Short mmCIF file of C-alpha atoms in Angstrom, two decimals:
data_model
loop_
_atom_site.label_atom_id
_atom_site.label_comp_id
_atom_site.label_asym_id
_atom_site.label_seq_id
_atom_site.Cartn_x
_atom_site.Cartn_y
_atom_site.Cartn_z
CA MET A 1 0.02 -0.14 -0.18
CA GLY A 2 2.97 2.56 0.82
CA ARG A 3 4.41 1.82 -2.67
CA GLN A 4 1.09 2.77 -4.37
CA HIS A 5 0.80 6.04 -2.84
CA ASP A 6 4.26 6.74 -3.98
CA ASP A 7 2.81 6.55 -7.71
CA GLU A 8 -0.52 8.26 -6.64
CA THR A 9 0.55 11.05 -4.04
CA HIS A 10 -1.14 13.34 -6.66
CA GLU A 11 -4.47 11.52 -5.96
CA HIS A 12 -5.13 11.55 -2.43
CA ASP A 13 -6.83 15.23 -2.36
CA ARG A 14 -4.64 16.03 -5.34
CA GLY A 15 -2.10 18.55 -3.27
CA LEU A 16 -1.95 22.52 -3.37
CA SER A 17 -2.67 22.57 -7.10
CA TYR A 18 -6.26 20.75 -6.31
CA ASP A 19 -6.63 23.06 -3.44
CA LEU A 20 -5.94 26.26 -5.03
CA PRO A 21 -9.48 27.36 -5.70
CA VAL A 22 -10.34 26.72 -2.32
CA LEU A 23 -7.65 28.56 -0.70
CA ALA A 24 -8.22 31.57 -2.67
CA ARG A 25 -12.08 31.42 -1.48
CA ARG A 26 -10.79 31.32 1.59
CA ARG A 27 -8.39 34.27 1.39
CA MET A 28 -11.26 36.61 -0.01
CA ILE A 29 -13.72 35.48 2.77
CA ARG A 30 -10.80 37.07 5.30
CA LEU A 31 -10.80 40.11 3.34
CA MET A 32 -14.28 40.57 3.19
CA ALA A 33 -14.27 39.90 7.28
CA GLY A 34 -11.86 43.03 7.31
CA THR A 35 -14.04 45.10 5.39
CA GLY A 36 -17.49 43.89 7.70
CA ALA A 37 -18.49 41.50 5.06
CA GLY A 38 -20.24 38.16 5.58
CA LEU A 39 -18.58 35.14 6.52
CA LEU A 40 -19.35 31.48 5.33
CA PRO A 41 -22.45 29.95 6.97
CA LEU A 42 -20.17 27.45 8.54
CA VAL A 43 -18.65 28.18 11.95
CA GLY A 44 -17.12 26.09 14.43
CA CYS A 45 -14.23 25.70 17.40
CA THR A 46 -12.21 23.02 18.83
CA GLY A 47 -12.95 21.84 22.19
CA SER A 48 -15.13 19.40 23.98
CA SER A 49 -17.55 17.28 22.97
CA SER A 50 -20.57 19.82 23.90
CA PRO A 51 -21.22 23.03 22.37
CA THR A 52 -18.62 25.87 23.74
CA ALA A 53 -18.22 29.36 22.35
CA VAL A 54 -14.92 30.61 21.68
CA THR A 55 -13.70 34.24 20.99
CA SER A 56 -12.61 35.16 17.30
CA PRO A 57 -12.01 38.95 16.75
CA SER A 58 -12.59 37.99 12.90
CA ALA A 59 -15.55 36.14 13.40
CA THR A 60 -18.15 38.60 12.47
CA GLY A 61 -20.77 39.41 10.51
CA ALA A 62 -24.19 37.53 9.30
CA GLY A 63 -22.05 33.80 9.62
CA ALA A 64 -21.32 34.47 13.41
CA GLY A 65 -23.30 34.57 16.56
CA THR A 66 -22.49 36.00 19.78
CA ASP A 67 -23.42 34.28 22.86
CA ALA A 68 -24.83 36.62 25.03
CA GLY A 69 -23.83 35.34 28.60
CA THR A 70 -20.39 35.21 27.50
CA GLY A 71 -19.90 38.19 25.12
CA THR A 72 -17.74 35.38 22.67
CA THR A 73 -18.30 34.65 19.14
CA CYS A 74 -18.55 31.60 17.02
CA ALA A 75 -15.08 31.36 15.01
CA ALA A 76 -15.72 30.42 11.35
CA VAL A 77 -14.78 26.88 10.49
CA PRO A 78 -13.00 27.14 6.77
CA GLU A 79 -15.14 25.41 3.69
CA GLU A 80 -12.55 22.68 2.44
CA THR A 81 -12.33 20.35 -0.74
CA ALA A 82 -13.96 17.18 -0.42
CA GLY A 83 -10.90 16.09 -2.14
CA PRO A 84 -11.22 13.44 -4.92
CA TYR A 85 -12.72 10.54 -3.00
CA PRO A 86 -15.96 12.01 -1.42
CA GLY A 87 -18.12 8.89 -2.42
CA ASP A 88 -21.08 11.22 -2.06
CA GLY A 89 -22.04 10.52 -6.16
CA SER A 90 -19.73 13.89 -7.04
CA ASN A 91 -17.10 12.24 -8.05
CA GLY A 92 -17.87 8.76 -9.44
CA VAL A 93 -19.81 6.05 -6.84
CA ASN A 94 -22.34 7.15 -4.16
CA VAL A 95 -22.25 5.48 -0.75
CA LEU A 96 -24.92 7.99 0.45
CA LYS A 97 -28.04 6.01 -1.39
CA GLU A 98 -27.02 2.78 -0.09
CA SER A 99 -28.75 0.91 2.33
CA GLY A 100 -26.73 0.73 5.77
CA VAL A 101 -24.95 3.72 5.59
CA VAL A 102 -26.58 5.45 8.49
CA ARG A 103 -24.30 4.04 11.30
CA ARG A 104 -22.46 4.61 14.12
CA ASP A 105 -19.76 1.97 13.59
CA ILE A 106 -18.03 2.34 10.40
CA THR A 107 -14.96 0.06 10.81
CA GLY A 108 -16.75 -2.52 8.54
CA SER A 109 -18.22 -2.47 5.25
CA PHE A 110 -21.74 -3.09 4.53
CA GLY A 111 -23.61 -4.58 1.74
CA ALA A 112 -24.10 -8.10 0.33
CA SER A 113 -21.08 -7.47 -1.97
CA ALA A 114 -18.26 -6.03 0.84
CA GLY A 115 -17.04 -7.41 3.84
CA GLY A 116 -13.98 -6.21 5.09
CA THR A 117 -12.89 -4.54 8.30
CA ALA A 118 -10.43 -1.71 8.79
CA GLU A 119 -7.81 -2.23 11.44
CA GLY A 120 -6.00 0.24 13.40
CA VAL A 121 -5.79 2.13 16.82
CA PRO A 122 -9.56 2.57 18.10
CA LEU A 123 -10.83 6.31 17.45
CA THR A 124 -14.44 7.43 18.79
CA LEU A 125 -15.25 10.41 16.83
CA THR A 126 -17.70 13.08 17.93
CA LEU A 127 -19.15 16.45 15.91
CA THR A 128 -21.10 18.54 17.38
CA VAL A 129 -23.18 20.61 15.51
CA VAL A 130 -24.37 23.81 16.67
CA GLU A 131 -26.39 27.16 15.47
CA ALA A 132 -24.12 29.92 14.68
CA ALA A 133 -26.54 32.43 15.47
CA SER A 134 -26.74 31.49 19.00
CA GLY A 135 -23.34 31.81 19.45
CA CYS A 136 -22.36 28.02 19.59
CA GLY A 137 -25.02 27.54 22.16
CA THR A 138 -27.78 26.01 20.47
CA PRO A 139 -27.12 22.42 19.39
CA ARG A 140 -28.62 21.82 15.77
CA LYS A 141 -30.74 18.59 16.68
CA GLY A 142 -31.89 16.72 13.65
CA ALA A 143 -28.90 17.68 11.20
CA ALA A 144 -26.75 15.17 9.80
CA VAL A 145 -22.90 14.59 9.19
CA TYR A 146 -21.53 12.57 6.68
CA VAL A 147 -17.68 11.31 7.55
CA TRP A 148 -15.30 9.51 5.75
CA HIS A 149 -11.56 9.40 5.99
CA CYS A 150 -8.01 6.76 4.33
CA ASP A 151 -7.45 3.82 6.63
CA ARG A 152 -4.11 3.00 8.40
CA GLN A 153 -2.41 2.08 4.99
CA GLY A 154 -3.65 5.49 3.61
CA GLY A 155 -6.07 3.86 1.09
CA TYR A 156 -9.66 5.22 0.59
CA SER A 157 -12.44 2.72 0.36
CA LEU A 158 -14.09 2.80 -3.23
CA TYR A 159 -11.57 4.20 -4.91
CA THR A 160 -8.25 2.78 -4.04
CA GLU A 161 -6.84 -0.06 -6.07
CA GLY A 162 -7.83 -3.22 -3.87
CA LEU A 163 -10.38 -1.49 -2.13
CA THR A 164 -12.97 -0.34 -4.68
CA GLY A 165 -15.24 -3.07 -3.36
CA GLU A 166 -15.33 -2.13 0.52
CA ASN A 167 -17.37 1.05 1.59
CA TYR A 168 -15.44 1.19 5.15
CA LEU A 169 -14.62 4.15 7.02
CA ARG A 170 -17.51 5.96 5.32
CA GLY A 171 -20.82 6.60 7.43
CA VAL A 172 -23.53 9.20 8.04
CA GLN A 173 -25.23 10.04 11.50
CA GLU A 174 -28.39 12.04 12.57
CA THR A 175 -27.20 14.82 15.54
CA ASP A 176 -29.17 14.06 18.95
CA GLU A 177 -30.45 16.73 21.25
CA ARG A 178 -27.10 17.46 22.20
CA GLY A 179 -26.38 17.89 18.28
CA GLN A 180 -24.13 15.28 18.42
CA ALA A 181 -23.18 12.75 15.90
CA THR A 182 -20.51 10.15 17.11
CA PHE A 183 -18.76 7.46 14.92
CA THR A 184 -16.80 4.25 15.86
CA SER A 185 -13.72 4.07 13.87
CA VAL A 186 -9.94 3.47 13.35
CA PHE A 187 -7.24 6.11 13.64
CA PRO A 188 -6.32 7.15 9.80
CA GLY A 189 -2.66 6.63 8.71
CA CYS A 190 -0.81 9.50 7.04
CA TYR A 191 0.21 9.43 3.46
CA PRO A 192 2.32 11.50 1.36
CA GLY A 193 1.71 15.19 0.91
CA ARG A 194 -0.98 15.37 3.38
CA TRP A 195 -1.46 15.83 7.26
CA PRO A 196 -3.47 13.21 8.64
CA HIS A 197 -7.14 14.21 8.84
CA VAL A 198 -10.69 13.18 8.34
CA HIS A 199 -13.52 14.50 5.77
CA PHE A 200 -17.03 15.51 6.56
CA GLU A 201 -20.00 16.95 5.35
CA VAL A 202 -23.12 18.30 7.37
CA TYR A 203 -26.37 18.49 5.77
CA GLY A 204 -29.88 19.64 7.14
CA SER A 205 -31.22 16.71 7.73
CA LEU A 206 -31.04 12.67 7.22
CA ARG A 207 -33.36 12.87 4.34
CA ASP A 208 -30.96 15.47 2.78
CA ALA A 209 -28.02 12.92 3.68
CA VAL A 210 -29.00 9.93 2.61
CA GLY A 211 -30.40 11.80 -0.83
CA ALA A 212 -26.92 12.87 -1.51
CA THR A 213 -28.48 16.30 -1.94
CA ALA A 214 -28.17 20.46 -0.60
CA VAL A 215 -25.16 19.87 1.44
CA THR A 216 -24.49 22.55 3.74
CA SER A 217 -21.05 22.40 4.45
CA THR A 218 -18.05 20.63 3.48
CA SER A 219 -14.92 20.61 5.75
CA GLN A 220 -12.03 18.48 7.07
CA LEU A 221 -10.91 17.90 10.68
CA ALA A 222 -7.01 17.85 11.38
CA PHE A 223 -5.32 15.55 14.28
CA PRO A 224 -2.40 17.15 16.66
CA GLU A 225 1.16 16.17 15.84
CA ASP A 226 2.06 14.30 19.16
CA VAL A 227 -1.14 12.07 19.10
CA CYS A 228 -0.07 11.37 15.42
CA GLY A 229 3.13 10.45 16.26
CA THR A 230 2.37 8.08 19.18
CA VAL A 231 -0.08 6.46 16.77
CA TYR A 232 2.34 5.35 14.02
CA ALA A 233 4.76 4.48 16.13
CA THR A 234 2.52 1.28 16.45
CA GLU A 235 2.22 -1.66 14.27
CA GLY A 236 0.55 -2.03 11.19
CA TYR A 237 0.84 1.93 10.07
CA GLY A 238 3.29 1.64 8.15
CA SER A 239 4.89 4.42 6.46
CA SER A 240 2.55 6.91 8.34
CA LEU A 241 5.17 8.35 10.51
CA ALA A 242 8.09 8.74 8.10
CA ASN A 243 4.98 10.42 5.75
CA LEU A 244 4.30 12.51 8.77
CA ARG A 245 7.89 13.58 9.41
CA ARG A 246 7.96 14.99 6.41
CA LEU A 247 4.92 17.15 6.66
CA SER A 248 3.36 19.96 8.97
CA LEU A 249 0.20 21.67 9.68
CA GLU A 250 2.09 24.96 8.38
CA THR A 251 2.73 23.68 5.07
CA ASP A 252 -0.15 21.28 4.38
CA SER A 253 -2.18 22.29 1.80
CA VAL A 254 -6.00 22.50 3.15
CA PHE A 255 -4.19 23.91 6.55
CA ARG A 256 -1.74 25.95 5.99
CA ASP A 257 -3.42 28.82 6.14
CA GLY A 258 -5.30 28.15 9.52
CA HIS A 259 -6.10 25.49 11.35
CA ASP A 260 -7.07 26.08 14.89
CA ARG A 261 -10.60 25.99 13.73
CA GLN A 262 -10.34 22.53 12.93
CA LEU A 263 -8.04 20.84 15.22
CA ALA A 264 -9.54 18.27 17.12
CA THR A 265 -9.46 17.63 20.87
CA VAL A 266 -8.06 14.40 21.30
CA LYS A 267 -7.76 12.27 24.14
CA GLY A 268 -6.68 8.52 25.22
CA SER A 269 -3.95 6.29 24.41
CA ALA A 270 -2.84 3.84 21.64
CA ALA A 271 -3.61 0.94 23.80
CA ALA A 272 -6.86 2.18 24.75
CA GLY A 273 -7.82 3.74 21.95
CA TYR A 274 -8.86 7.52 21.55
CA THR A 275 -11.48 9.90 21.34
CA ALA A 276 -11.68 13.08 19.42
CA SER A 277 -13.95 15.95 19.18
CA LEU A 278 -14.45 19.37 17.38
CA THR A 279 -17.94 21.33 17.75
CA VAL A 280 -18.99 22.90 14.06
CA ALA A 281 -21.66 25.79 14.05
CA VAL A 282 -24.08 26.10 10.57
#
């Protein structure tokens, strides 16, 4: 699998050239914020699995809300590329319309034709969706979150050679009364050219998600360097540690212009598994 990525580095999110249009939009957003214009509708903050507000001097305008009790504002989470392997119908296959995609445990494939299971350090991922207008204080119940990420060798189900018949590490959850969508997975590997991450799309409802229509927001979650280093020192992660040492959040094609709003809070150990959480306001 590692040899495959040496040949296909450009295919995994396609690096800087693929993401330049996204980065350009984000720079424009910052310029607009400086002149009092509105922000993108997706805002969020790193932190615990419960909704919290964070202070951000740039989070002003139509896309941000203020918490009346604390005076703090939601910080905008950048809109990001879905990459070349979304599985949402925008680039070939559409897993969202398959029966079984709505699930908490995404480690295994589902359906009659797929039966593989992704191995790796256990990871429980929680995204908390909240209302931007409330200053991140009001949970968004009844929204839906679709997540997908690579396996410990850096391969993506449905697309990577040898994995086209699998659909693991993909799934949808409806947010509960706390605005939370939780997934049981494994810690993703690090392939050449990209910092370890998880893709996610937020939909207004579960119906929208399984219909693969009207996506509200698309972004990516990043993992802390120290946690990645610990995980990649364990068995089965191949060249992930070597790949990580060649990268940084500051040079990653997606996170280089700001990652504080996308960096997950991670707790746990390689032996017992990790929990990762991020609050996302819409």
